Amino acid sequence: MGTGKKEANRRIRQGKTGDGLANVRVKGENFYRNAKKVKTLNMYKEGKAQRNSEGKITKAASFQSRDVPDARIEPNRKWFTNTRVVSQDTLKAFRDAMAEKANDPYQVLLKSNKLPMSLIRDGQDAKGIKQHEAKVAVETSPFAEVFGPKAQRKRVKLNVSSLTDLVGDTEKSMDTYEVRLEQARLLSGISGQDEEERQVAMAIEPVFDKGQSKRIWNELYKVIDSSDVVIHVLDARDPVGTRCHSIEKYLKEEAPHKHLIFVLNKCDLVPTSVAASWVRSVVPPSSADTPTDLVLRGVVRVEKVEHPEQYIPAVLNKVKRHHMEKTYDLKGWTNAVELLELLARKSGRLLRGGEPDLDGVAKMVLNDFMRGKIPWFTPAPSRNTDDNGVTDRDGRLGEMPKKRGLKDASDTSNSVSAKTAANQPGSGRGYDREEVFEGFSSDYDAPSPTDLKDGSCVASSSPSTSTSKRRRKT
């Protein structure tokens, strides 16, 4: 194809006549190149500078020009005055407005802004200058904005100017920590113990921090706020470990009008006397939960624990030896490792080379401990006269006494004196206080006809057995 008459004839054949643009020429576009092709070629060229025969740059590449324009600053007096200045009257107005909104129970904060709110709070909660400065530093530059992928600063702001100052500051903080640690030991009563007997704070596995998110606590608080009566179910084998003091504190401070009821569950897994003593006594407050307590209470999954064999000695401390021997039919072990080895060889859980699988057997023992296959319980604390527990629970099961007439009271006193005489060491009747808890059966003798005449009630730890006896009598 060519130009001129031949090109005009070609356009006529293709039906491109009559548009009036036959003689219009576009810059950078001809018969062989259109605008798109020219733009692509320029893109290839602009990445390199154009040079002459001597090698000097005649035209710089894009964004690589070395020509510096003259810098001009606007002559304005605002460059020499303070910026973002607020008066004390405005701050006082802001403080009053914030206090009014904070005390309003119908106002809910959904999302907080990133403004320096410490100016409005005016350091009310700060105990000193250093604490106040630390609090302001955390509010103005949080950890997530200084370190990590969302960091906005290139250099961390430190309070020291040299390595020597950093070493001195670290030594001062360590001395302060040792003083506070010694004070805590004196208050807790473990200052005179050996280093091996003291509880040392150490890093725990991440699995022990699961299930403690703010979302789960918010769901729990929603249920508590919408309820009038809260039933706290405790495990009769370990009521201390299954009691949540955070909920009790929340009900005491925020909702004192709500009723809190404690229910002892799984009473058939402990002796009746132990369950009754827990009903009479007051559950003491527990200290900080250790990883061993969390594992034995079933808070975390045993499969997620890295070294489950380290918790077996705690199991042996809670379970009597003859219960372990009866459950697994093993004898002759002296420590937890020997028990796991014997149990692994008996059950056939061996690794390559005939080595016992201690981890697998330890998980099996922990699951049996939590699921009730191994009988165990926590003894109740001794009853003192100055206890703050519920009084007048003198029954065998911790029940409240019923109202009786004068005749019933005299008969009851006679029966109690008769029982006391019968339970003497030489009488040969009654139950032994040092009895052994064999499995899940009852731990007391059957009631005598004298007891039944007096109207006393004796509970059984196996409901099915008592029901079958009643059916036979019927």
Short mmCIF file of C-alpha atoms in Angstrom, two decimals:
data_model
loop_
_atom_site.label_atom_id
_atom_site.label_comp_id
_atom_site.label_asym_id
_atom_site.label_seq_id
_atom_site.Cartn_x
_atom_site.Cartn_y
_atom_site.Cartn_z
CA MET A 1 0.00 0.00 0.00
CA GLY A 2 1.10 3.52 -0.66
CA THR A 3 0.02 7.11 -0.26
CA GLY A 4 -1.91 9.58 -2.32
CA LYS A 5 -4.29 8.26 -4.97
CA LYS A 6 -3.74 4.60 -4.12
CA GLU A 7 -4.51 5.19 -0.45
CA ALA A 8 -7.66 7.13 -1.34
CA ASN A 9 -8.79 4.31 -3.61
CA ARG A 10 -8.20 1.81 -0.83
CA ARG A 11 -10.33 3.80 1.60
CA ILE A 12 -13.10 4.04 -1.00
CA ARG A 13 -13.07 0.28 -1.43
CA GLN A 14 -13.29 -0.26 2.33
CA GLY A 15 -16.18 2.18 2.70
CA LYS A 16 -14.37 4.92 4.64
CA THR A 17 -15.58 7.87 2.67
CA GLY A 18 -17.68 10.75 3.78
CA ASP A 19 -16.28 11.17 7.31
CA GLY A 20 -14.47 14.40 6.45
CA LEU A 21 -11.26 13.34 8.20
CA ALA A 22 -9.33 12.08 5.22
CA ASN A 23 -7.02 15.10 5.12
CA VAL A 24 -6.63 15.42 8.93
CA ARG A 25 -3.23 14.36 10.23
CA VAL A 26 -2.56 13.37 13.84
CA LYS A 27 0.84 14.22 15.32
CA GLY A 28 2.93 11.10 15.87
CA GLU A 29 0.65 8.94 13.77
CA ASN A 30 1.14 7.94 10.17
CA PHE A 31 0.37 5.04 7.93
CA TYR A 32 2.98 2.76 9.49
CA ARG A 33 2.71 3.79 13.20
CA ASN A 34 -0.28 4.69 15.28
CA ALA A 35 -0.34 6.56 18.61
CA LYS A 36 -0.27 3.38 20.68
CA LYS A 37 2.86 2.10 18.95
CA VAL A 38 4.61 5.44 19.37
CA LYS A 39 3.76 5.53 23.08
CA THR A 40 5.18 2.05 23.56
CA LEU A 41 8.46 3.00 21.84
CA ASN A 42 8.78 6.13 23.95
CA MET A 43 8.32 4.01 27.08
CA TYR A 44 11.26 1.88 25.99
CA LYS A 45 13.42 4.96 25.42
CA GLU A 46 12.60 6.96 28.54
CA GLY A 47 14.32 4.48 30.85
CA LYS A 48 17.71 5.54 29.48
CA ALA A 49 19.34 8.92 29.14
CA GLN A 50 20.14 10.26 25.67
CA ARG A 51 23.84 10.97 25.07
CA ASN A 52 25.79 12.65 22.32
CA SER A 53 28.89 11.40 20.55
CA GLU A 54 31.08 12.52 23.43
CA GLY A 55 29.04 10.59 25.99
CA LYS A 56 27.49 13.59 27.68
CA ILE A 57 23.85 13.49 28.67
CA THR A 58 21.75 15.66 26.42
CA LYS A 59 18.39 14.55 27.79
CA ALA A 60 18.02 12.95 31.22
CA ALA A 61 15.87 9.92 31.77
CA SER A 62 12.54 10.16 33.49
CA PHE A 63 12.79 11.09 37.18
CA GLN A 64 16.60 11.28 36.94
CA SER A 65 17.17 14.92 36.16
CA ARG A 66 19.94 16.62 38.12
CA ASP A 67 18.66 20.13 37.61
CA VAL A 68 17.80 21.49 41.05
CA PRO A 69 15.30 24.36 41.08
CA ASP A 70 15.78 27.31 43.38
CA ALA A 71 14.20 26.66 46.80
CA ARG A 72 11.93 29.44 47.99
CA ILE A 73 10.29 29.62 51.44
CA GLU A 74 7.20 31.70 51.86
CA PRO A 75 7.93 34.65 54.15
CA ASN A 76 5.40 34.11 56.89
CA ARG A 77 5.66 34.65 60.65
CA LYS A 78 3.81 31.38 61.38
CA TRP A 79 7.15 29.57 61.04
CA PHE A 80 8.32 31.31 64.24
CA THR A 81 5.22 30.77 66.42
CA ASN A 82 3.81 27.78 68.30
CA THR A 83 1.61 25.26 66.51
CA ARG A 84 -1.48 23.44 67.82
CA VAL A 85 -1.74 25.49 70.99
CA VAL A 86 -4.72 25.01 73.30
CA SER A 87 -5.63 27.17 76.26
CA GLN A 88 -6.37 25.98 79.78
CA ASP A 89 -10.02 27.02 79.48
CA THR A 90 -10.46 24.80 76.45
CA LEU A 91 -8.76 21.91 78.24
CA LYS A 92 -11.05 22.36 81.24
CA ALA A 93 -14.09 22.30 78.96
CA PHE A 94 -12.82 19.11 77.34
CA ARG A 95 -12.23 17.50 80.75
CA ASP A 96 -15.73 18.34 81.95
CA ALA A 97 -17.29 16.97 78.77
CA MET A 98 -15.25 13.75 78.96
CA ALA A 99 -16.12 13.22 82.63
CA GLU A 100 -19.81 13.73 81.88
CA LYS A 101 -19.75 11.19 79.05
CA ALA A 102 -17.68 8.70 81.03
CA ASN A 103 -20.10 8.74 83.97
CA ASP A 104 -23.16 8.32 81.75
CA PRO A 105 -24.22 4.62 81.85
CA TYR A 106 -26.12 4.97 78.57
CA GLN A 107 -23.05 6.05 76.59
CA VAL A 108 -20.99 3.21 75.09
CA LEU A 109 -17.55 3.72 73.55
CA LEU A 110 -17.41 1.69 70.34
CA LYS A 111 -14.11 2.93 68.89
CA SER A 112 -11.48 5.15 70.46
CA ASN A 113 -9.50 7.67 68.43
CA LYS A 114 -5.72 8.05 68.46
CA LEU A 115 -5.62 11.51 69.99
CA PRO A 116 -3.35 12.15 73.01
CA MET A 117 -6.06 11.77 75.65
CA SER A 118 -3.45 12.10 78.40
CA LEU A 119 -3.71 15.90 78.05
CA ILE A 120 -7.36 15.74 79.07
CA ARG A 121 -6.88 13.19 81.83
CA ASP A 122 -4.11 15.32 83.34
CA GLY A 123 -2.31 12.35 84.91
CA GLN A 124 -5.02 11.53 87.45
CA ASP A 125 -4.11 7.85 87.68
CA ALA A 126 -0.33 8.37 87.66
CA LYS A 127 1.49 7.64 90.91
CA GLY A 128 4.61 9.60 90.07
CA ILE A 129 6.56 11.40 87.40
CA LYS A 130 8.16 8.26 85.95
CA GLN A 131 4.88 6.37 85.90
CA HIS A 132 3.16 9.30 84.25
CA GLU A 133 5.88 9.62 81.60
CA ALA A 134 5.72 5.90 80.88
CA LYS A 135 1.95 6.05 80.54
CA VAL A 136 2.15 9.01 78.17
CA ALA A 137 4.83 7.26 76.10
CA VAL A 138 2.67 4.15 75.74
CA GLU A 139 -0.35 6.21 74.70
CA THR A 140 1.50 8.38 72.19
CA SER A 141 3.69 5.67 70.65
CA PRO A 142 2.33 2.14 71.21
CA PHE A 143 4.46 -0.93 70.68
CA ALA A 144 2.65 -1.89 67.46
CA GLU A 145 3.48 1.46 65.87
CA VAL A 146 7.20 1.25 66.74
CA PHE A 147 7.96 -2.43 66.06
CA GLY A 148 6.51 -4.92 63.62
CA PRO A 149 5.09 -4.65 60.09
CA LYS A 150 2.99 -1.56 60.94
CA ALA A 151 5.86 0.40 62.43
CA GLN A 152 5.84 4.12 61.64
CA ARG A 153 9.22 5.06 63.14
CA LYS A 154 12.62 4.20 61.73
CA ARG A 155 14.45 4.65 65.01
CA VAL A 156 13.29 3.64 68.47
CA LYS A 157 13.10 6.46 70.98
CA LEU A 158 15.13 5.50 74.05
CA ASN A 159 15.66 7.30 77.34
CA VAL A 160 19.41 6.65 77.28
CA SER A 161 22.10 8.22 75.13
CA SER A 162 24.89 5.64 75.38
CA LEU A 163 25.50 1.99 76.12
CA THR A 164 26.89 2.86 79.57
CA ASP A 165 23.67 4.64 80.51
CA LEU A 166 21.68 1.64 79.29
CA VAL A 167 23.73 -0.72 81.50
CA GLY A 168 23.23 1.52 84.54
CA ASP A 169 19.50 1.80 83.92
CA THR A 170 19.23 -1.99 83.60
CA GLU A 171 21.11 -2.55 86.87
CA LYS A 172 18.81 -0.12 88.70
CA SER A 173 15.72 -1.87 87.38
CA MET A 174 17.13 -5.27 88.42
CA ASP A 175 17.83 -4.00 91.94
CA THR A 176 14.29 -2.66 92.20
CA TYR A 177 12.93 -5.98 90.96
CA GLU A 178 14.91 -7.94 93.54
CA VAL A 179 13.60 -5.71 96.34
CA ARG A 180 10.00 -6.16 95.21
CA LEU A 181 10.49 -9.91 94.84
CA GLU A 182 11.86 -10.19 98.37
CA GLN A 183 8.91 -8.20 99.71
CA ALA A 184 6.52 -10.54 97.93
CA ARG A 185 8.30 -13.53 99.45
CA LEU A 186 8.04 -12.04 102.94
CA LEU A 187 4.32 -11.39 102.50
CA SER A 188 3.69 -14.89 101.15
CA GLY A 189 5.72 -16.59 103.89
CA ILE A 190 8.27 -18.35 101.66
CA SER A 191 11.28 -16.13 102.33
CA GLY A 192 13.00 -18.74 104.52
CA GLN A 193 12.58 -21.64 102.13
CA ASP A 194 15.26 -23.06 99.89
CA GLU A 195 15.58 -22.09 96.26
CA GLU A 196 14.34 -25.53 95.16
CA GLU A 197 11.13 -25.24 97.18
CA ARG A 198 10.19 -21.77 95.98
CA GLN A 199 7.82 -21.26 93.12
CA VAL A 200 9.74 -19.74 90.23
CA ALA A 201 7.87 -17.86 87.50
CA MET A 202 8.79 -19.27 84.13
CA ALA A 203 7.60 -19.17 80.56
CA ILE A 204 4.70 -21.52 79.88
CA GLU A 205 3.47 -23.09 76.68
CA PRO A 206 1.10 -21.06 74.48
CA VAL A 207 -1.60 -23.71 74.87
CA PHE A 208 -2.22 -22.58 78.46
CA ASP A 209 -3.27 -19.11 77.26
CA LYS A 210 -6.07 -20.40 75.02
CA GLY A 211 -9.69 -19.72 75.86
CA GLN A 212 -9.01 -16.43 77.68
CA SER A 213 -9.80 -13.95 74.93
CA LYS A 214 -11.88 -10.86 75.52
CA ARG A 215 -14.60 -12.19 73.24
CA ILE A 216 -15.18 -15.27 75.42
CA TRP A 217 -15.29 -13.17 78.61
CA ASN A 218 -17.78 -10.78 76.98
CA GLU A 219 -20.08 -13.69 76.12
CA LEU A 220 -19.89 -14.89 79.72
CA TYR A 221 -20.69 -11.43 81.08
CA LYS A 222 -23.70 -11.24 78.73
CA VAL A 223 -25.09 -14.43 80.25
CA ILE A 224 -24.48 -13.18 83.79
CA ASP A 225 -26.09 -9.80 83.12
CA SER A 226 -29.22 -11.44 81.71
CA SER A 227 -29.62 -13.84 84.67
CA ASP A 228 -31.07 -13.32 88.14
CA VAL A 229 -29.65 -16.49 89.71
CA VAL A 230 -26.17 -17.82 88.89
CA ILE A 231 -25.48 -21.49 89.62
CA HIS A 232 -21.78 -22.23 90.08
CA VAL A 233 -21.13 -25.96 89.51
CA LEU A 234 -18.08 -27.26 91.40
CA ASP A 235 -16.33 -30.59 91.06
CA ALA A 236 -16.60 -32.47 94.35
CA ARG A 237 -13.14 -33.94 93.80
CA ASP A 238 -11.51 -30.50 93.65
CA PRO A 239 -13.88 -27.64 94.59
CA VAL A 240 -10.99 -25.23 95.09
CA GLY A 241 -9.66 -25.64 91.58
CA THR A 242 -13.04 -25.40 89.85
CA ARG A 243 -14.13 -22.21 91.60
CA CYS A 244 -13.95 -19.00 89.56
CA HIS A 245 -13.20 -16.07 91.86
CA SER A 246 -13.38 -13.54 89.03
CA ILE A 247 -17.10 -14.20 88.61
CA GLU A 248 -17.68 -13.96 92.36
CA LYS A 249 -15.82 -10.65 92.52
CA TYR A 250 -17.80 -9.32 89.55
CA LEU A 251 -21.12 -10.30 91.16
CA LYS A 252 -20.08 -8.81 94.50
CA GLU A 253 -19.05 -5.46 93.04
CA GLU A 254 -21.28 -4.99 89.99
CA ALA A 255 -24.41 -7.02 90.76
CA PRO A 256 -24.84 -7.62 94.50
CA HIS A 257 -28.58 -8.19 94.02
CA LYS A 258 -28.00 -11.41 92.06
CA HIS A 259 -28.02 -14.77 93.84
CA LEU A 260 -25.03 -17.12 93.60
CA ILE A 261 -25.57 -20.82 94.32
CA PHE A 262 -22.77 -23.39 94.61
CA VAL A 263 -23.57 -26.94 93.46
CA LEU A 264 -21.22 -29.85 94.21
CA ASN A 265 -21.20 -32.13 91.18
CA LYS A 266 -19.88 -35.72 90.90
CA CYS A 267 -20.46 -36.46 94.59
CA ASP A 268 -20.60 -40.19 93.80
CA LEU A 269 -16.86 -40.12 93.01
CA VAL A 270 -15.80 -39.12 96.55
CA PRO A 271 -16.61 -40.52 100.00
CA THR A 272 -19.79 -39.16 101.55
CA SER A 273 -17.93 -37.74 104.54
CA VAL A 274 -15.64 -35.73 102.24
CA ALA A 275 -18.59 -34.28 100.32
CA ALA A 276 -20.34 -33.39 103.57
CA SER A 277 -17.22 -31.69 104.94
CA TRP A 278 -16.96 -29.59 101.78
CA VAL A 279 -20.58 -28.51 102.25
CA ARG A 280 -19.88 -27.39 105.83
CA SER A 281 -16.55 -25.71 105.22
CA VAL A 282 -15.56 -22.58 103.39
CA VAL A 283 -13.63 -22.97 100.16
CA PRO A 284 -10.41 -20.96 100.62
CA PRO A 285 -9.29 -18.65 97.81
CA SER A 286 -6.82 -20.24 95.45
CA SER A 287 -3.55 -18.66 94.41
CA ALA A 288 -2.36 -18.20 90.86
CA ASP A 289 -3.04 -21.30 88.78
CA THR A 290 0.05 -23.16 87.63
CA PRO A 291 0.28 -25.12 84.37
CA THR A 292 0.05 -28.34 86.38
CA ASP A 293 -3.27 -27.24 87.90
CA LEU A 294 -4.63 -26.31 84.48
CA VAL A 295 -3.72 -29.71 83.04
CA LEU A 296 -5.18 -31.71 85.92
CA ARG A 297 -8.43 -29.72 85.84
CA GLY A 298 -8.93 -30.34 82.15
CA VAL A 299 -8.64 -26.70 81.12
CA VAL A 300 -6.32 -27.54 78.22
CA ARG A 301 -6.28 -30.56 75.96
CA VAL A 302 -3.74 -33.16 76.91
CA GLU A 303 -2.98 -33.78 73.22
CA LYS A 304 -1.72 -30.20 72.86
CA VAL A 305 0.79 -30.41 75.74
CA GLU A 306 4.37 -30.95 74.61
CA HIS A 307 5.74 -32.96 77.56
CA PRO A 308 2.82 -34.60 79.42
CA GLU A 309 5.07 -36.92 81.46
CA GLN A 310 6.16 -34.00 83.66
CA TYR A 311 2.64 -33.79 85.15
CA ILE A 312 2.47 -37.44 86.28
CA PRO A 313 4.16 -36.78 89.69
CA ALA A 314 1.34 -34.33 90.49
CA VAL A 315 -1.17 -37.07 89.66
CA LEU A 316 0.60 -39.48 92.02
CA ASN A 317 0.48 -36.85 94.78
CA LYS A 318 -3.31 -36.59 94.46
CA VAL A 319 -4.06 -40.31 94.02
CA LYS A 320 -3.37 -42.94 96.65
CA ARG A 321 -0.95 -45.68 95.71
CA HIS A 322 -3.34 -48.60 96.12
CA HIS A 323 -5.81 -46.90 93.77
CA MET A 324 -3.16 -46.72 91.05
CA GLU A 325 -2.18 -50.34 91.65
CA LYS A 326 -5.79 -51.48 91.50
CA THR A 327 -6.60 -49.46 88.36
CA TYR A 328 -3.61 -50.54 86.26
CA ASP A 329 -2.75 -53.82 88.04
CA LEU A 330 0.88 -52.79 88.49
CA LYS A 331 3.15 -53.04 91.52
CA GLY A 332 6.79 -52.43 92.36
CA TRP A 333 7.28 -48.94 90.93
CA THR A 334 8.99 -46.24 92.96
CA ASN A 335 8.56 -43.08 90.85
CA ALA A 336 6.56 -41.72 87.94
CA VAL A 337 9.07 -42.74 85.25
CA GLU A 338 9.08 -46.39 86.36
CA LEU A 339 5.28 -46.39 86.44
CA LEU A 340 5.11 -45.08 82.87
CA GLU A 341 7.68 -47.62 81.66
CA LEU A 342 5.83 -50.54 83.24
CA LEU A 343 2.51 -49.32 81.89
CA ALA A 344 3.96 -48.83 78.40
CA ARG A 345 5.41 -52.36 78.28
CA LYS A 346 2.17 -53.82 79.62
CA SER A 347 -0.02 -52.03 77.08
CA GLY A 348 2.45 -52.60 74.21
CA ARG A 349 3.11 -48.93 73.50
CA LEU A 350 6.74 -49.15 72.40
CA LEU A 351 8.78 -47.03 70.03
CA ARG A 352 11.51 -48.05 67.61
CA GLY A 353 14.14 -50.15 69.31
CA GLY A 354 11.80 -51.26 72.12
CA GLU A 355 11.84 -47.91 73.92
CA PRO A 356 8.66 -47.19 75.93
CA ASP A 357 6.39 -44.42 74.63
CA LEU A 358 6.33 -42.23 77.73
CA ASP A 359 4.43 -39.37 76.08
CA GLY A 360 1.59 -41.57 74.86
CA VAL A 361 1.25 -43.40 78.18
CA ALA A 362 1.35 -40.12 80.12
CA LYS A 363 -1.51 -38.75 78.00
CA MET A 364 -3.49 -41.93 78.69
CA VAL A 365 -2.95 -41.60 82.47
CA LEU A 366 -3.96 -37.92 82.43
CA ASN A 367 -7.15 -38.71 80.50
CA ASP A 368 -8.01 -41.49 82.96
CA PHE A 369 -7.40 -39.06 85.82
CA MET A 370 -9.73 -36.40 84.40
CA ARG A 371 -12.47 -38.80 83.23
CA GLY A 372 -12.90 -40.49 86.61
CA LYS A 373 -11.28 -43.85 85.90
CA ILE A 374 -8.78 -43.25 88.71
CA PRO A 375 -10.52 -42.43 92.04
CA TRP A 376 -9.18 -39.31 93.74
CA PHE A 377 -10.42 -36.34 95.72
CA THR A 378 -9.13 -33.28 97.54
CA PRO A 379 -9.65 -33.43 101.32
CA ALA A 380 -11.62 -30.58 102.84
CA PRO A 381 -9.83 -28.11 105.12
CA SER A 382 -10.07 -28.65 108.86
CA ARG A 383 -13.01 -26.97 110.54
CA ASN A 384 -12.15 -24.24 113.04
CA THR A 385 -14.39 -22.40 115.44
CA ASP A 386 -13.72 -19.04 113.79
CA ASP A 387 -14.73 -20.13 110.26
CA ASN A 388 -16.96 -17.85 108.27
CA GLY A 389 -18.87 -20.72 106.69
CA VAL A 390 -22.52 -21.63 106.93
CA THR A 391 -23.35 -22.63 110.48
CA ASP A 392 -25.89 -25.13 111.81
CA ARG A 393 -25.02 -27.70 109.14
CA ASP A 394 -24.41 -30.52 111.59
CA GLY A 395 -26.00 -33.36 109.62
CA ARG A 396 -23.96 -36.17 108.12
CA LEU A 397 -24.49 -34.75 104.64
CA GLY A 398 -24.24 -31.15 105.76
CA GLU A 399 -27.98 -30.62 105.72
CA MET A 400 -29.87 -28.09 107.82
CA PRO A 401 -31.74 -29.46 110.86
CA LYS A 402 -35.52 -29.67 110.70
CA LYS A 403 -37.93 -28.17 113.20
CA ARG A 404 -38.99 -30.70 115.81
CA GLY A 405 -41.23 -30.76 118.80
CA LEU A 406 -40.23 -31.27 122.40
CA LYS A 407 -40.87 -35.00 122.25
CA ASP A 408 -38.85 -35.43 119.05
CA ALA A 409 -36.01 -33.40 120.51
CA SER A 410 -35.81 -35.62 123.59
CA ASP A 411 -35.90 -38.78 121.46
CA THR A 412 -33.18 -37.38 119.22
CA SER A 413 -30.93 -36.57 122.18
CA ASN A 414 -31.36 -40.12 123.51
CA SER A 415 -30.54 -41.63 120.11
CA VAL A 416 -27.47 -39.40 119.71
CA SER A 417 -26.15 -40.48 123.12
CA ALA A 418 -26.76 -44.13 122.20
CA LYS A 419 -24.89 -43.71 118.91
CA THR A 420 -21.98 -42.02 120.68
CA ALA A 421 -21.69 -44.88 123.13
CA ALA A 422 -21.90 -47.41 120.30
CA ASN A 423 -19.17 -45.71 118.28
CA GLN A 424 -16.60 -45.94 121.08
CA PRO A 425 -13.40 -47.89 120.31
CA GLY A 426 -14.55 -50.87 122.34
CA SER A 427 -18.12 -51.03 121.12
CA GLY A 428 -17.36 -52.81 117.84
CA ARG A 429 -19.98 -50.74 115.98
CA GLY A 430 -19.89 -47.70 113.74
CA TYR A 431 -17.51 -46.71 110.97
CA ASP A 432 -13.81 -46.02 111.14
CA ARG A 433 -12.60 -42.49 110.45
CA GLU A 434 -9.46 -43.91 108.82
CA GLU A 435 -11.45 -45.99 106.35
CA VAL A 436 -10.11 -46.50 102.85
CA PHE A 437 -12.08 -45.27 99.84
CA GLU A 438 -12.40 -48.40 97.68
CA GLY A 439 -13.62 -47.36 94.24
CA PHE A 440 -16.95 -45.62 93.98
CA SER A 441 -18.93 -47.59 96.60
CA SER A 442 -20.45 -46.14 99.78
CA ASP A 443 -18.16 -45.44 102.72
CA TYR A 444 -20.56 -45.98 105.61
CA ASP A 445 -22.41 -48.90 107.22
CA ALA A 446 -26.06 -49.66 106.64
CA PRO A 447 -28.47 -47.87 108.99
CA SER A 448 -29.58 -49.80 112.02
CA PRO A 449 -33.24 -50.20 113.05
CA THR A 450 -32.63 -47.73 115.88
CA ASP A 451 -31.52 -45.09 113.38
CA LEU A 452 -34.58 -45.68 111.22
CA LYS A 453 -36.89 -45.30 114.19
CA ASP A 454 -35.29 -41.98 115.05
CA GLY A 455 -36.08 -40.66 111.58
CA SER A 456 -32.45 -39.96 110.61
CA CYS A 457 -31.64 -39.95 106.89
CA VAL A 458 -28.49 -41.50 105.41
CA ALA A 459 -27.55 -40.68 101.81
CA SER A 460 -25.93 -43.17 99.46
CA SER A 461 -23.24 -42.51 96.93
CA SER A 462 -24.70 -45.14 94.56
CA PRO A 463 -28.34 -44.24 93.78
CA SER A 464 -28.94 -47.34 91.69
CA THR A 465 -28.22 -49.68 94.63
CA SER A 466 -30.62 -47.93 96.99
CA THR A 467 -33.35 -47.89 94.33
CA SER A 468 -33.04 -51.63 93.70
CA LYS A 469 -33.35 -52.33 97.44
CA ARG A 470 -36.52 -50.27 97.63
CA ARG A 471 -38.03 -52.17 94.71
CA ARG A 472 -37.29 -55.49 96.38
CA LYS A 473 -38.96 -54.33 99.60
CA THR A 474 -42.00 -53.15 97.65
#
